[in-house]
Short mmCIF file of C-alpha atoms in Angstrom, two decimals:
data_model
loop_
_atom_site.label_atom_id
_atom_site.label_comp_id
_atom_site.label_asym_id
_atom_site.label_seq_id
_atom_site.Cartn_x
_atom_site.Cartn_y
_atom_site.Cartn_z
CA LEU A 1 94.53 48.53 -139.49
CA PRO A 2 91.12 46.39 -138.11
CA ALA A 3 91.31 42.88 -138.47
CA LEU A 4 89.77 40.78 -141.52
CA GLN A 5 86.20 39.74 -141.11
CA GLY A 6 85.95 36.26 -143.03
CA ASN A 7 88.04 37.52 -146.15
CA PHE A 8 87.69 41.01 -146.30
CA LEU A 9 88.01 44.03 -143.93
CA PRO A 10 85.34 45.47 -142.74
CA HIS A 11 83.07 47.78 -144.41
CA GLY A 12 84.51 51.69 -145.28
CA ARG A 13 87.99 53.35 -146.11
CA TRP A 14 90.87 52.68 -143.84
CA ALA A 15 93.21 55.51 -143.56
CA CYS A 16 97.10 54.28 -142.35
CA THR A 17 100.15 54.43 -143.43
CA PRO A 18 102.30 52.11 -145.45
CA ALA A 19 104.07 50.68 -142.44
CA ASP A 20 100.40 49.61 -141.84
CA VAL A 21 99.54 47.96 -144.48
CA GLU A 22 102.92 46.08 -144.41
CA ALA A 23 102.91 44.81 -141.24
CA ALA A 24 99.05 43.68 -141.99
CA PHE A 25 99.23 42.29 -145.46
CA VAL A 26 103.11 41.76 -146.08
CA THR A 27 105.05 40.44 -143.33
CA GLY A 28 105.37 37.37 -142.59
CA HIS A 29 102.60 36.46 -145.04
CA GLY A 30 105.29 34.97 -147.47
CA PRO A 31 107.52 35.27 -150.28
CA GLU A 32 105.03 36.48 -152.86
CA ARG A 33 103.40 39.06 -150.80
CA ALA A 34 106.78 40.92 -150.03
CA ALA A 35 107.61 40.69 -153.39
CA ILE A 36 104.26 42.46 -154.60
CA TRP A 37 104.33 44.53 -152.01
CA GLN A 38 108.00 46.15 -153.04
CA ASP A 39 106.31 46.17 -156.61
CA TRP A 40 103.82 48.51 -155.21
CA LEU A 41 106.81 50.62 -153.39
CA THR A 42 108.70 50.43 -156.86
CA THR A 43 105.67 51.73 -159.09
CA LEU A 44 105.06 54.76 -156.00
CA ALA A 45 108.70 55.37 -156.00
CA VAL A 46 108.55 55.73 -159.98
CA LEU A 47 105.12 57.78 -160.08
CA LYS A 48 106.71 60.47 -157.99
CA SER A 49 109.82 60.77 -159.80
CA LEU A 50 107.98 61.73 -162.76
CA VAL A 51 104.79 64.30 -160.69
CA GLY A 52 106.53 65.25 -156.91
CA THR A 53 103.98 64.28 -154.67
CA VAL A 54 101.40 62.52 -153.91
CA PRO A 55 98.79 62.97 -151.28
CA ALA A 56 97.97 59.28 -150.59
CA ALA A 57 96.93 56.01 -152.19
CA TRP A 58 93.98 53.44 -151.80
CA LEU A 59 94.77 49.88 -151.81
CA SER A 60 92.05 47.05 -152.71
CA GLY A 61 91.98 43.75 -154.17
CA SER A 62 93.28 40.47 -152.97
CA PHE A 63 96.35 41.88 -151.97
CA LEU A 64 93.93 43.15 -148.76
CA SER A 65 92.38 40.10 -148.06
CA ALA A 66 92.91 36.58 -146.61
CA LYS A 67 93.93 35.16 -149.80
CA PRO A 68 97.71 33.36 -149.19
CA VAL A 69 99.27 34.77 -152.71
CA PRO A 70 97.16 37.16 -154.19
CA GLY A 71 97.96 37.97 -158.09
CA ASP A 72 98.67 41.56 -158.14
CA ILE A 73 97.91 44.89 -155.81
CA ASP A 74 95.53 46.98 -157.10
CA SER A 75 95.94 50.75 -156.31
CA VAL A 76 94.85 54.01 -156.96
CA PHE A 77 97.16 56.97 -156.55
CA LEU A 78 95.63 60.19 -155.86
CA VAL A 79 98.18 63.55 -157.83
CA ASP A 80 97.32 66.83 -157.44
CA ALA A 81 95.33 67.75 -160.77
CA ALA A 82 97.97 70.92 -160.50
CA ASN A 83 101.20 68.44 -160.24
CA LEU A 84 99.67 66.30 -163.04
CA ARG A 85 99.44 69.27 -165.02
CA SER A 86 102.75 70.64 -164.35
CA ALA A 87 104.22 67.55 -165.22
CA HIS A 88 103.03 66.91 -168.42
CA LEU A 89 104.70 70.42 -169.55
CA ALA A 90 107.92 69.28 -167.81
CA LEU A 91 108.58 65.60 -169.07
CA SER A 92 109.49 64.63 -172.60
CA PRO A 93 107.29 62.43 -174.00
CA GLN A 94 108.59 59.39 -172.90
CA GLU A 95 108.63 60.02 -169.23
CA TRP A 96 104.79 61.44 -170.15
CA SER A 97 104.15 58.11 -171.90
CA LEU A 98 105.15 56.53 -168.28
CA VAL A 99 102.87 58.54 -166.24
CA ASN A 100 100.02 57.63 -168.66
CA THR A 101 101.28 53.69 -168.47
CA LEU A 102 101.00 53.86 -164.49
CA ALA A 103 97.95 55.85 -165.08
CA GLY A 104 95.64 53.03 -167.11
CA GLY A 105 95.43 49.76 -164.69
CA GLY A 106 97.44 46.51 -166.40
CA GLY A 107 100.24 49.45 -167.38
CA ALA A 108 103.29 48.81 -165.06
CA LYS A 109 102.86 44.63 -165.37
CA ALA A 110 103.10 44.97 -168.74
CA THR A 111 105.12 47.72 -169.45
CA LEU A 112 107.63 47.83 -166.26
CA GLY A 113 106.60 43.83 -165.28
CA LEU A 114 105.11 45.01 -161.63
CA ASN A 115 102.46 43.41 -159.97
CA VAL A 116 100.45 46.58 -159.31
CA ASP A 117 97.11 47.87 -161.28
CA SER A 118 97.44 50.47 -160.82
CA PHE A 119 95.46 53.99 -161.38
CA ILE A 120 95.96 57.44 -160.55
CA LEU A 121 92.88 59.51 -159.98
CA GLU A 122 93.29 63.34 -160.41
CA TRP A 123 92.58 65.38 -157.02
CA TRP A 124 91.42 68.54 -157.27
CA PRO A 125 91.45 70.25 -153.97
CA THR A 126 88.08 73.40 -153.73
CA PRO A 127 87.49 74.34 -150.50
CA THR A 128 83.99 72.51 -150.48
CA PRO A 129 82.89 70.41 -153.59
CA ALA A 130 81.97 73.16 -155.99
CA SER A 131 81.55 73.30 -159.78
CA SER A 132 85.07 74.53 -159.76
CA SER A 133 86.08 70.99 -160.42
CA PRO A 134 85.00 68.52 -162.75
CA GLN A 135 82.23 66.71 -162.56
CA GLU A 136 84.68 64.11 -163.79
CA TYR A 137 86.58 64.34 -160.77
CA TYR A 138 83.19 63.14 -158.65
CA LEU A 139 82.53 60.73 -160.58
CA TYR A 140 85.87 58.98 -160.75
CA ARG A 141 86.06 59.28 -156.62
CA GLY A 142 82.66 57.47 -156.52
CA TYR A 143 83.25 55.10 -158.73
CA TRP A 144 86.78 53.36 -157.11
CA ASP A 145 85.00 53.97 -153.59
CA ASP A 146 81.92 51.40 -154.80
CA LEU A 147 84.18 49.32 -156.72
CA TRP A 148 86.03 48.76 -153.72
CA VAL A 149 83.40 47.80 -151.26
CA ARG A 150 82.47 45.48 -153.38
CA ALA A 151 82.95 41.52 -153.19
CA LYS A 152 83.02 39.27 -155.95
CA ASP A 153 79.66 36.70 -156.16
CA PRO A 154 79.46 35.23 -159.64
CA ALA A 155 76.38 33.34 -158.17
CA ASP A 156 74.50 36.54 -157.21
CA ALA A 157 74.97 40.57 -159.08
CA ARG A 158 72.22 42.18 -156.70
CA LEU A 159 74.74 40.41 -153.60
CA GLU A 160 77.80 41.47 -155.48
CA SER A 161 76.96 45.20 -155.33
CA VAL A 162 75.78 45.44 -151.93
CA PRO A 163 79.13 47.04 -149.37
CA ARG A 164 80.57 44.09 -147.95
CA ARG A 165 84.25 44.58 -148.13
CA GLY A 166 86.69 47.49 -147.35
CA TYR A 167 89.91 49.37 -148.90
CA VAL A 168 92.39 51.20 -147.40
CA GLU A 169 94.03 54.77 -147.73
CA VAL A 170 97.15 54.47 -147.31
CA MET A 171 98.80 57.98 -146.65
CA ILE A 172 101.89 58.68 -148.12
CA ASP A 173 103.05 63.02 -148.96
CA GLY A 174 99.12 63.89 -147.41
CA TYR A 175 96.57 65.69 -148.57
CA LYS A 176 98.31 69.64 -148.85
#
């Protein structure tokens, strides 16, 4: 991962491993960051136990900044749409409810007591961007990319919309 430029990663999506994130943002950065990172690893383990493989996760927020004590970590887990459909058919209603909890933002905090804002983006693998993938997939993929290259600036809405920061794509099981 590149060094922070000011308070943030340089603009762009940076592919890395969980070990890269841990080395850059956890090790030597205090017990609060270590606890948040452990919460993210727990969230990932719970999700994988429910849906199988998780190709990647996009991470952003104050955890990937110079903020000494972030409140949480923001994560979008990319999960193959076919795996989600299979899980929905195979899981009990309570287990599927947990998948929905992990897909909905603050659910991991409220339900599991973990400092993770987690979301799920259904990944629709197709040979080329095509009409065979739901239009909603492209909408949400673009939404997350656009959101996470922004830096908050309550004084200047225009400046807030300008891409000024980066986020990471943590390769977990890989895209297959």
